[in-house]
Short mmCIF file of C-alpha atoms in Angstrom, two decimals:
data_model
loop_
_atom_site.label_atom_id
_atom_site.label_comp_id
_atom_site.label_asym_id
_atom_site.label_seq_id
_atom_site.Cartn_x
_atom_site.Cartn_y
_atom_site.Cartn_z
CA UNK A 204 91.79 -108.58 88.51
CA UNK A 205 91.89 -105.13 89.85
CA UNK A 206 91.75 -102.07 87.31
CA UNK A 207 93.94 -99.47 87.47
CA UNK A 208 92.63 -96.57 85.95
CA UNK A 209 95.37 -93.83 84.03
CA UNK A 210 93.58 -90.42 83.83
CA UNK A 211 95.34 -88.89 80.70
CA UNK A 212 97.87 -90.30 78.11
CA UNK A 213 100.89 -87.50 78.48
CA UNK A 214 104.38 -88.08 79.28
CA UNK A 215 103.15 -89.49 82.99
CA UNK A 216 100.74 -91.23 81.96
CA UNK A 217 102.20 -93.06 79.02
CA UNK A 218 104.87 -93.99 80.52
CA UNK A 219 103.22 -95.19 83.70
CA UNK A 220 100.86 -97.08 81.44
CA UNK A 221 103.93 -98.99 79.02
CA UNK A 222 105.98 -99.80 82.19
CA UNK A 223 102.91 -101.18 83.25
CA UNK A 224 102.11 -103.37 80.54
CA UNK A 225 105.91 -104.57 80.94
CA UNK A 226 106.04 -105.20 84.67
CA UNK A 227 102.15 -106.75 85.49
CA UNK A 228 101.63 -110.55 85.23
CA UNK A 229 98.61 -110.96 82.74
CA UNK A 230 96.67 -112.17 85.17
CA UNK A 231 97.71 -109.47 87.80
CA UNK A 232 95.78 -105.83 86.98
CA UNK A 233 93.76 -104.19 83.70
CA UNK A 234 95.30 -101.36 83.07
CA UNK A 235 92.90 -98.41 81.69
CA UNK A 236 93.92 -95.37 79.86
CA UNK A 237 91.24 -92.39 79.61
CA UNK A 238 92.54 -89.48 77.12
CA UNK A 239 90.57 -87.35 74.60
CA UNK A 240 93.60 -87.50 72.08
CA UNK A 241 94.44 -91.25 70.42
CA UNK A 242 98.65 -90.18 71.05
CA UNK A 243 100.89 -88.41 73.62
CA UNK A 244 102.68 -85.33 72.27
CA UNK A 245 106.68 -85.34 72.75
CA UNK A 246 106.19 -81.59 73.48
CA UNK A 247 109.86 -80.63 72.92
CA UNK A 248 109.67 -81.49 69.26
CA UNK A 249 106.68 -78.87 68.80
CA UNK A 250 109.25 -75.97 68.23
CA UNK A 251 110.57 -77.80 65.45
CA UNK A 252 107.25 -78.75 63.71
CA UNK A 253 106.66 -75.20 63.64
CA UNK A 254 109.70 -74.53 61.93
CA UNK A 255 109.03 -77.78 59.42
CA UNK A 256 112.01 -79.54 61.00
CA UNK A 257 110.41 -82.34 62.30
CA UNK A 258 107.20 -83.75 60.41
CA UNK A 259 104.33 -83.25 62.82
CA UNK A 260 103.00 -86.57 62.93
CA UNK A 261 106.46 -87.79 64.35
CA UNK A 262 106.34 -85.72 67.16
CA UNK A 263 102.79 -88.00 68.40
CA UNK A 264 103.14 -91.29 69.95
CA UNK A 265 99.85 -92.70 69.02
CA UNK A 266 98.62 -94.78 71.97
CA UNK A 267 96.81 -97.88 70.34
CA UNK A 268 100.60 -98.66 68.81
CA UNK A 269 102.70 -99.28 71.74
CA UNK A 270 99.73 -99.70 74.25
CA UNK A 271 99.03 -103.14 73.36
CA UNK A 272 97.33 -104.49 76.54
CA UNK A 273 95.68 -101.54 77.34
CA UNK A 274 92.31 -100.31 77.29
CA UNK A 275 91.90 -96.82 76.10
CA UNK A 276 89.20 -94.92 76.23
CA UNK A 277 88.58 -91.28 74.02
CA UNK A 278 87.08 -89.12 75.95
CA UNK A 279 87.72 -86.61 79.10
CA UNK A 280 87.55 -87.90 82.86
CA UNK A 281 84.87 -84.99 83.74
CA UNK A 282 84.66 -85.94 88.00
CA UNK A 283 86.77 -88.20 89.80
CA UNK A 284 84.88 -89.50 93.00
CA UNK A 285 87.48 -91.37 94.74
CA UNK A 286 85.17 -91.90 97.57
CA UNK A 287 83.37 -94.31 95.42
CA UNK A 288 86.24 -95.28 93.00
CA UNK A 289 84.34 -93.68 89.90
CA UNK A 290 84.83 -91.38 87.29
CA UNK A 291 82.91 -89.42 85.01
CA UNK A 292 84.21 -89.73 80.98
CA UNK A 293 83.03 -87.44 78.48
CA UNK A 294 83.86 -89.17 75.02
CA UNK A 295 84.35 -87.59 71.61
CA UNK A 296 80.86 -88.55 70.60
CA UNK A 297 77.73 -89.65 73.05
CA UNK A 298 76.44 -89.04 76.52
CA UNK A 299 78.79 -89.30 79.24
CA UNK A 300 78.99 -92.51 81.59
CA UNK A 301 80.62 -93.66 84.64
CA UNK A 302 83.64 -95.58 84.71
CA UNK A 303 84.36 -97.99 87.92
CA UNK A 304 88.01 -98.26 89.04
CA UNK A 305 90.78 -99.93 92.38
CA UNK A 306 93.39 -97.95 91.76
CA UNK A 307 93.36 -94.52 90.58
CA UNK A 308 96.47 -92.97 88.60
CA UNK A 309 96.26 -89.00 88.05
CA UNK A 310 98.76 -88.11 85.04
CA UNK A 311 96.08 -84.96 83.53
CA UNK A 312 98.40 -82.46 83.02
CA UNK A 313 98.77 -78.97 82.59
CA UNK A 314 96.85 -76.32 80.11
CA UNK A 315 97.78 -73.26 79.01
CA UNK A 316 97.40 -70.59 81.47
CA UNK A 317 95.27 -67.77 80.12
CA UNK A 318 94.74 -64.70 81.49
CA UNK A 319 91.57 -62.22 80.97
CA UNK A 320 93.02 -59.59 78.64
CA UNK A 321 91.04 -58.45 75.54
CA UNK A 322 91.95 -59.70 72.13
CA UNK A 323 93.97 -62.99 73.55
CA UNK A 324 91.22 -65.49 73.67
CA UNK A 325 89.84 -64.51 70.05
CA UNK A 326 92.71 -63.80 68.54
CA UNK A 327 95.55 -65.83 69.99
CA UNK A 328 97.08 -69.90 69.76
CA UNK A 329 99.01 -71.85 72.84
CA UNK A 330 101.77 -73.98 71.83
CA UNK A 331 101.12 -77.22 73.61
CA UNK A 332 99.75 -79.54 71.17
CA UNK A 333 100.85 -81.15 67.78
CA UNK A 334 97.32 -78.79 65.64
CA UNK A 335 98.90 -75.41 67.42
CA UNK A 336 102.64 -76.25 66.07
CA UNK A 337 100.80 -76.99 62.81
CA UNK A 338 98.42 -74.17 62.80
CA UNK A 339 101.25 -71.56 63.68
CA UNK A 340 103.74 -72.53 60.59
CA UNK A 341 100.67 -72.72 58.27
CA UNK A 342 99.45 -68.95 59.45
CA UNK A 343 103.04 -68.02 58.84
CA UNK A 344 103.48 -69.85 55.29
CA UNK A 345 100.33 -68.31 54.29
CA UNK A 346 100.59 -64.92 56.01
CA UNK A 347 104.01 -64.83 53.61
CA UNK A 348 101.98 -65.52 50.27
CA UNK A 349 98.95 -62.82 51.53
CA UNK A 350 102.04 -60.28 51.81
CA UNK A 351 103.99 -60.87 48.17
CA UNK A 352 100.65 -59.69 46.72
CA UNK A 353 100.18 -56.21 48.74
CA UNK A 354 101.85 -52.82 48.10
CA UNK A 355 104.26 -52.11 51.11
CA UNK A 356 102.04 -50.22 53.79
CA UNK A 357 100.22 -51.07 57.55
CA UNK A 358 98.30 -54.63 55.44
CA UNK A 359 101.75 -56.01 54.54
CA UNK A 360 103.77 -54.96 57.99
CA UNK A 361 100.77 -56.61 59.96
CA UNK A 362 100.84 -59.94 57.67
CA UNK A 363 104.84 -59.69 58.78
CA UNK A 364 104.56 -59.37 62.26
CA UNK A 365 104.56 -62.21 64.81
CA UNK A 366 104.27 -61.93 68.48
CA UNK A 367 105.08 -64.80 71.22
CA UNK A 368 104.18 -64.03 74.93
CA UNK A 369 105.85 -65.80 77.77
CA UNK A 370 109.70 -66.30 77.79
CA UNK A 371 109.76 -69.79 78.79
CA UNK A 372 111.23 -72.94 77.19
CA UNK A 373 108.05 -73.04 74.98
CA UNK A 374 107.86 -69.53 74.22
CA UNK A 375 112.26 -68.46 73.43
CA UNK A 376 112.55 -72.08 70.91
CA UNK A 377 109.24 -70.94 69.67
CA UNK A 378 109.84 -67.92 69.28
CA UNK A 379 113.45 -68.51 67.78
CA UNK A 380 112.20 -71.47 65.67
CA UNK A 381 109.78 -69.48 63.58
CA UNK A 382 111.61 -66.42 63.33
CA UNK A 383 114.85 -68.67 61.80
CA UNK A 384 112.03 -70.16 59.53
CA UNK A 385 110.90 -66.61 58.12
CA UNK A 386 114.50 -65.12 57.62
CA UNK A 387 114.72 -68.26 55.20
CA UNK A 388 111.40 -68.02 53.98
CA UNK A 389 111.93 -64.37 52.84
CA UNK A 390 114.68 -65.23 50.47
CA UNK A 391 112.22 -67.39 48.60
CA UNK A 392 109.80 -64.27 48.09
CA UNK A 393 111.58 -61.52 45.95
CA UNK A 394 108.73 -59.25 46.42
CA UNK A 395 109.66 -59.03 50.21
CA UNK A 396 112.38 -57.48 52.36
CA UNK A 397 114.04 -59.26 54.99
CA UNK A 398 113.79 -55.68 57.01
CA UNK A 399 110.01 -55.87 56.90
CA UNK A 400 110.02 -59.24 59.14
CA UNK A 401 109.11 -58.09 62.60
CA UNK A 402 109.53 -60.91 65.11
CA UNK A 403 108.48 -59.95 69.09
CA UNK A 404 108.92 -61.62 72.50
CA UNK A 405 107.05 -60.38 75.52
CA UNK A 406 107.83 -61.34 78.90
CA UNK A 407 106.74 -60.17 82.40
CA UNK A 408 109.93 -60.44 84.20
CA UNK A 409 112.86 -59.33 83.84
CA UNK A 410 114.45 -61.95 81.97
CA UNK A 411 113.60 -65.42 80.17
CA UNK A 412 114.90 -68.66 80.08
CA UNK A 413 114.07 -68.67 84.20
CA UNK A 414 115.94 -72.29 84.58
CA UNK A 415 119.14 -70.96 82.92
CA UNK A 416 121.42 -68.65 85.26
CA UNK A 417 121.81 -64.77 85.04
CA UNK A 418 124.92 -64.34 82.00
CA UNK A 419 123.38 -67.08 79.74
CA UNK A 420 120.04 -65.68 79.86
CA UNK A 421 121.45 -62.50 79.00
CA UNK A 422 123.13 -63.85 76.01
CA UNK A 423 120.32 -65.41 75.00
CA UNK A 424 118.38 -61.91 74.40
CA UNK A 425 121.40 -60.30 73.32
CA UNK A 426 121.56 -63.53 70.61
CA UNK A 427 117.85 -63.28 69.56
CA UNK A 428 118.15 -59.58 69.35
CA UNK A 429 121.68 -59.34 67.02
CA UNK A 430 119.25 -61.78 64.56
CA UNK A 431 116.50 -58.64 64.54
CA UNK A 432 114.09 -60.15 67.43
CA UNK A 433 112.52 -57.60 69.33
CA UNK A 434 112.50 -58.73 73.26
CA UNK A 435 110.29 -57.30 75.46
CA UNK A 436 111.37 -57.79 79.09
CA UNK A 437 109.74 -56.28 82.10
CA UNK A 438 106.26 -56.09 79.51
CA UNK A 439 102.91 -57.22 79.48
CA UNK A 440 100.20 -57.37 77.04
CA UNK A 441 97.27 -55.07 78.14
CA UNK A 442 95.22 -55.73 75.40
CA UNK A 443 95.66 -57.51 71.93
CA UNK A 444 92.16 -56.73 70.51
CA UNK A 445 91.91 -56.75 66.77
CA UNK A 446 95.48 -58.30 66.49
CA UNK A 447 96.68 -54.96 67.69
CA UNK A 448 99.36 -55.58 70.41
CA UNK A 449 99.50 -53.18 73.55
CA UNK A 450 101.88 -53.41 75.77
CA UNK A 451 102.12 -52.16 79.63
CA UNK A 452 105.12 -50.37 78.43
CA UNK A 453 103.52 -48.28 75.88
CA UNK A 454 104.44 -50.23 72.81
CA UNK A 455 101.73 -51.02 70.56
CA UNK A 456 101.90 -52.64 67.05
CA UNK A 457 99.62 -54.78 64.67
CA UNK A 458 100.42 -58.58 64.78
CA UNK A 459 98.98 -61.04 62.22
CA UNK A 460 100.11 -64.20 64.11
CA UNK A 461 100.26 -64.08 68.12
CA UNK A 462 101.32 -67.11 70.14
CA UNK A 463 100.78 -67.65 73.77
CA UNK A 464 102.55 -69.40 75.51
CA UNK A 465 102.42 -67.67 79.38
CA UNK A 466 102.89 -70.75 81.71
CA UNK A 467 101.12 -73.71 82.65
CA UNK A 468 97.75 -73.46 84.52
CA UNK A 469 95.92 -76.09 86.87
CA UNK A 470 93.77 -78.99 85.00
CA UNK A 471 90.29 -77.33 85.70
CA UNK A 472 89.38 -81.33 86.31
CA UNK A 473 91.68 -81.59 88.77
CA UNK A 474 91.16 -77.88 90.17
CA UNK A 475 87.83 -78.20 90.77
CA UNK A 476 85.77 -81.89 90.66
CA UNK A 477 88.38 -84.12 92.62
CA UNK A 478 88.09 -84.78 96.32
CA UNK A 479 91.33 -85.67 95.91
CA UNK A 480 94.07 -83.42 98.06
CA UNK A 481 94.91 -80.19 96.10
CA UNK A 482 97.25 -77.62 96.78
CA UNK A 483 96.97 -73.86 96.44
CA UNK A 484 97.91 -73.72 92.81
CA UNK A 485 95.64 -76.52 92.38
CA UNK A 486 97.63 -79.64 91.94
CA UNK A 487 97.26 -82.60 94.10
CA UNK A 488 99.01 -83.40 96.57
CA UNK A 489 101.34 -85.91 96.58
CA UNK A 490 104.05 -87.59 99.14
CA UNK A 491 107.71 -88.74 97.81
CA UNK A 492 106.73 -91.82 96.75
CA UNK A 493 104.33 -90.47 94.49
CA UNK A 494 101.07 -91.76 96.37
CA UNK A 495 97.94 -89.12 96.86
CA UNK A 496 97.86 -87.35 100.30
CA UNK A 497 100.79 -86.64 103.09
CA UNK A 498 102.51 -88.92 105.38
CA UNK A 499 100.36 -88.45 108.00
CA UNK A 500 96.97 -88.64 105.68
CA UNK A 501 97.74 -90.82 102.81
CA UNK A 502 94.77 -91.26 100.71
CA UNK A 503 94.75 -95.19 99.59
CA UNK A 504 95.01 -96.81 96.35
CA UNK A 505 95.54 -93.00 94.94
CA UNK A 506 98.57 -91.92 92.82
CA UNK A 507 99.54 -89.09 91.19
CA UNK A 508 102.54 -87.29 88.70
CA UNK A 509 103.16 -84.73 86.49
CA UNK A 510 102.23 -81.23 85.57
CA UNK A 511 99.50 -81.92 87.55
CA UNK A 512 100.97 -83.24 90.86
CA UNK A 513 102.83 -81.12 94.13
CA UNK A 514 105.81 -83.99 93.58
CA UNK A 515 107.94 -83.15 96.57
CA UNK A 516 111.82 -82.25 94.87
CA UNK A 517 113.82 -83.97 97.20
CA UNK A 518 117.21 -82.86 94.84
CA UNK A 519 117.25 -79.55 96.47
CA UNK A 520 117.80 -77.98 100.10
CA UNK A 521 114.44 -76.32 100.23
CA UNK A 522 111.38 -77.85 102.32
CA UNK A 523 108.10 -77.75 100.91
CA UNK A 524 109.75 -77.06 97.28
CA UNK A 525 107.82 -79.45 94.70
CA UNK A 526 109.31 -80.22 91.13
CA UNK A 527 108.95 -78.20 88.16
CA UNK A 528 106.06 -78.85 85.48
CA UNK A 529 108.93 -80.37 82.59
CA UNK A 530 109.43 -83.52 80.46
CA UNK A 531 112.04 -84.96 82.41
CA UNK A 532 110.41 -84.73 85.56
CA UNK A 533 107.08 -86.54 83.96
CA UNK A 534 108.90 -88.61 82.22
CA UNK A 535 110.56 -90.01 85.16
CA UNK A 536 108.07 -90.17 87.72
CA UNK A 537 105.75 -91.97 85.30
CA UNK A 538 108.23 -94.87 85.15
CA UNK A 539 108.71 -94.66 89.00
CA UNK A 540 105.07 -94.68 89.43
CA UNK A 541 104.73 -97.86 87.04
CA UNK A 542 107.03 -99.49 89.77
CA UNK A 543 105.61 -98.29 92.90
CA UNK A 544 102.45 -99.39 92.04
CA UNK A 545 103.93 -102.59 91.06
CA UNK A 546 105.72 -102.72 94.20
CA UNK A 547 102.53 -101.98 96.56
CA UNK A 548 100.52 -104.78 94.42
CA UNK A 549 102.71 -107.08 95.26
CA UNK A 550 103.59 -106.27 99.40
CA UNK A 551 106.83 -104.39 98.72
CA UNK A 552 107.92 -100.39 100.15
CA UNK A 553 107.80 -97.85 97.30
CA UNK A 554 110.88 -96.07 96.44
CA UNK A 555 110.59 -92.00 96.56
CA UNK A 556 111.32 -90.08 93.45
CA UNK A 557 114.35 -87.99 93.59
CA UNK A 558 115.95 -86.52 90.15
CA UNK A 559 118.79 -83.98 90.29
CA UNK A 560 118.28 -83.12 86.58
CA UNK A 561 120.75 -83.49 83.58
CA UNK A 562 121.25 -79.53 83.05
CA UNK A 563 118.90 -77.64 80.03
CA UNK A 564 119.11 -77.44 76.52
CA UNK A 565 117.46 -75.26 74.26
CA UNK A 566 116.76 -74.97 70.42
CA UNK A 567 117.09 -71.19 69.57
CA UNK A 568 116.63 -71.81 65.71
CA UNK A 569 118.24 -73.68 62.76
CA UNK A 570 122.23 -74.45 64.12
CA UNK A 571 121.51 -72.16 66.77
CA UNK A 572 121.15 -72.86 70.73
CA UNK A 573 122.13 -73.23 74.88
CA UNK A 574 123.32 -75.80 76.82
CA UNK A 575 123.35 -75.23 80.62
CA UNK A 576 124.62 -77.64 83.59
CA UNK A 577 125.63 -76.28 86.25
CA UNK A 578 128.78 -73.66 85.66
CA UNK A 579 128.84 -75.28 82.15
CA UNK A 580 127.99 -73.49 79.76
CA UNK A 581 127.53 -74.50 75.34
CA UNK A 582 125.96 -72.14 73.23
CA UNK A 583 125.73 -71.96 69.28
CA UNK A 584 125.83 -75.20 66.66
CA UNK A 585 127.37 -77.94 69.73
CA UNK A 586 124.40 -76.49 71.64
CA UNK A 587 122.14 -77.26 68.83
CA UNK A 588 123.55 -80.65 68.15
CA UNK A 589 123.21 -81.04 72.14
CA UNK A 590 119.68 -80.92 71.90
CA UNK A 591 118.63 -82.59 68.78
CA UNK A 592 120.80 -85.36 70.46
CA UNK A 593 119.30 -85.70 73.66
CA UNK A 594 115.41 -85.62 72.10
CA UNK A 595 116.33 -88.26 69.75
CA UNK A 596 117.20 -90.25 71.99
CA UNK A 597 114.28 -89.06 74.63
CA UNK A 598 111.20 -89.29 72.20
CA UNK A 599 109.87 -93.03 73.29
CA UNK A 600 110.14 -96.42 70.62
CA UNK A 601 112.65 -96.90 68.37
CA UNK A 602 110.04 -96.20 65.19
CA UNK A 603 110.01 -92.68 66.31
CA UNK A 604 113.83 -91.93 66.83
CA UNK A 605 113.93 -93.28 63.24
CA UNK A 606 111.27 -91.57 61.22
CA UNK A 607 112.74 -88.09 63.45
CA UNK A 608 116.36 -89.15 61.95
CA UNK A 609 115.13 -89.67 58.19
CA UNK A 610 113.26 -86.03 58.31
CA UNK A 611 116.35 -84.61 59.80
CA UNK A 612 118.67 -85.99 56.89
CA UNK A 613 116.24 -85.64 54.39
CA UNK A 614 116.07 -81.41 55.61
CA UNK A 615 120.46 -81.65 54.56
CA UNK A 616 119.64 -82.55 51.43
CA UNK A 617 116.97 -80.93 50.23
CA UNK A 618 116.61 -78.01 52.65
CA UNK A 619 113.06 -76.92 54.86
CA UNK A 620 110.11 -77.90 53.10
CA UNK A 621 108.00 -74.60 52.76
CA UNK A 622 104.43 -76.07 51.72
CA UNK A 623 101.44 -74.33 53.59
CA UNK A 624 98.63 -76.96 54.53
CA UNK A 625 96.36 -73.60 56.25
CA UNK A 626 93.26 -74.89 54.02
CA UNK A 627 92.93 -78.55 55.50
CA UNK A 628 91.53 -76.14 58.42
CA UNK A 629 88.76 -75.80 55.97
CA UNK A 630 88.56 -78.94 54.27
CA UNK A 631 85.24 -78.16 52.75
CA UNK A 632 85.55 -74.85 51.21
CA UNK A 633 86.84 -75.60 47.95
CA UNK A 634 84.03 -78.10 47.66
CA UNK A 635 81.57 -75.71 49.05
CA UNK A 636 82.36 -73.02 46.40
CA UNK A 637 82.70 -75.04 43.58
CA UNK A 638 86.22 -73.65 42.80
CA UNK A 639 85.13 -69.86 42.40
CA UNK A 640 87.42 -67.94 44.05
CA UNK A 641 87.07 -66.47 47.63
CA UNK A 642 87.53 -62.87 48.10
CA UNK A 643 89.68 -62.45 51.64
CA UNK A 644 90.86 -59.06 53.01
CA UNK A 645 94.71 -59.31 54.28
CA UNK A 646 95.07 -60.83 57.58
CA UNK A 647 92.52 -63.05 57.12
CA UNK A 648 93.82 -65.95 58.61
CA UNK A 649 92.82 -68.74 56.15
#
């Protein structure tokens, strides 16, 4: 049998792994999955496990579940040498090894794209995985508790500050999310006034939401604003050293919690130890139909989708315009993929990926959001309904859609669930100190 070899276990590669399993004769290919986490985050739920509307687990596929007939292997590809049809893994624990392979599958992803300003890499969390959605509501939660016990002064309005930068999808439900989940939260802490919360977005353009057209993006802002958001447009951050936020426009202010969530970057894997194709912005290359290289230099048994691939957008009028880094797009092409690769196994043409899209929806807090095809435009509770409609019925197996449902109807009942879990961060330190108490300055993050 001839292995085909899935480098990461995202939306692309998941689903280009399960279509797999359902499409290949036993007896046809092995099908190998290499991925230093055991699930595949359903990124759109992350706002919401921030917020404590969806339970975080529920928002992981975990691989070894629903991959039945697949071999998967925890670690990080390190080198691909397609020359020689070999990779290099990194696992969680032990040296690294090679790992032989026929066909090669390149589903990596994106990471968060940093940038070199002082303060961000010490003092900032990205929003991509299932611990950061955690790790942000818990900072909150406890942030909240740290406050009730201080006089009102610079300690309190710090612990009461958060900051998001980058106006994106990630970054406005983020940023709306949590700041719905604190105007709640306040009302459960008497000590506290709902005009100390100080919630702040910072974008570089202009505007945010860039896939949604001029007059609904406005609205947006204007929305998030009316609820006492401060949006920053036309800002950067110069420095957030300390916690203390500066902004290119002059602006500066302390922040307890700061969340960044500035674009995608290139996989440094891919970027930089691949002889595989790679474009400027360091993604491989890829034709139509999904296969490594160009028409006129295809590079064999290769294949590629995702954040991390040039996929040609053949749904627009534009040459040399590739498709943008989002769920739907890797969700799609990793089914495609599945059945191209299917197809060339067995003699047939592969078909080229073209998706028009199904318009955007976002989550802009509790009964609050935009929907946006077209000239069509939804925005408040339908909106909100919209979403929590489509991702329901997006997030993969039917054992997620359901456990999703029961949190959701279990949240109209009994209302958001306001525990703070910051300590399991520190899992030892009650043990460690013997239950004598530990003395913490405020803004400590715990």
């Amino acid at each position: 049998m001839r292995t085909i070899l899935v480098v990461g276990g995202g939306y692309a590669g998941f689903y280009t792994a399960w279509k797999l399993e359902k499409k290949l004769r036993r007896d046809e290919a092995e099908v190998v999955v290499v991925d230093p986490r055991p699930y595949m985050t359903y990124q759109p739920f992350l706002p919401e496990v921030l917020a404590g509307s969806v339970e975080a687990r529920h928002a992981a596929v975990a691989l070894r579940r629903h991959l039945k007939r697949t071999r998967l292997v925890n670690g990080s590809v390190t080198t691909i040498d397609h020359a020689n049809r070999t990779v290099v893994v990194q696992p969680a624990a032990g040296e690294s090894f090679p790992l032989a392979y026929d066909i090669l599958v390149v589903t990596a992803g994106a990471v968060t794209r940093k940038l070199a300003i002082p303060g961000v890499a010490e003092n900032a969390i990205g929003m991509k995985h299932v611990e950061e959605a955690v790790a942000i509501r818990d900072r909150l939660l406890t942030a909240f508790d740290q406050a009730a016990t201080l006089p009102r002064g610079p300690q309190r309005q710090r612990l009461l500050t958060a900051t998001f930068v980058g106006g994106g999808f990630s970054g406005v439900e983020g940023f709306g999310e949590l700041m719905s989940l604190g105007q709640a939260l306040v009302k459960r802490y008497p000590e506290l006034d709902p005009s100390e919360l100080s919630f702040h977005l910072v974008e570089a353009r202009d505007r945010i939401l860039p896939e949604v057209t001029g007059e609904p993006g406005r609205w947006v802002v204007r929305h998030l604003e009316k609820r006492g958001g401060h949006v920053h447009l036309n800002a950067q951050v110069r420095s957030a050293a300390g916690g203390r936020i500066a902004l290119s426009t002059g602006e500066e202010f302390d922040s307890e919690l700061i969340v960044w969530t500035a674009g995608n970057g290139a996989n440094p894997m891919v970027h930089n130890h691949t002889d595989l194709p790679i474009d400027a912005r360091g993604r491989v290359v890829v034709r139509a139909d999904l296969r490594v290289g160009t028409d006129a230099e295809p590079v064999e048994d290769a294949w590629a989708a995702g954040d991390d691939a040039a996929v040609p957008d053949l749904a627009i009028d534009q040459p040399g315009a590739a498709t943008v880094p989002n769920a739907q797009h890797a969700v799609r092409q990793g089914k495609l993929l599945a059945r191209n690769l299917i197809a060339a196994l067995r003699g047939r043409p592969a078909k080229p990926y073209k998706h028009a899209g199904l318009g955007v929806v976002a989550t802009l807090g509790l009964g609050r959001g935009i929907f946006q095809w077209h000239g069509i435009v939804i925005k408040g509770f339908p909106a909100w309904v919209m979403h929590r409609g489509y991702h329901v019925l997006a997030v993969p197996t039917w054992e997620r859609k359901v456990r999703v449902l029961a949190v959701w109807a279990t949240a109209v009942l009994f209302g958001r669930d306001i525990v703070s879990l910051a300590s399991v961060q520190h899992p030892r330190r009650a043990f460690e100190t013997g239950g004598e108490p530990v003395r913490a300055t405020a803004g400590t993050r715990a």
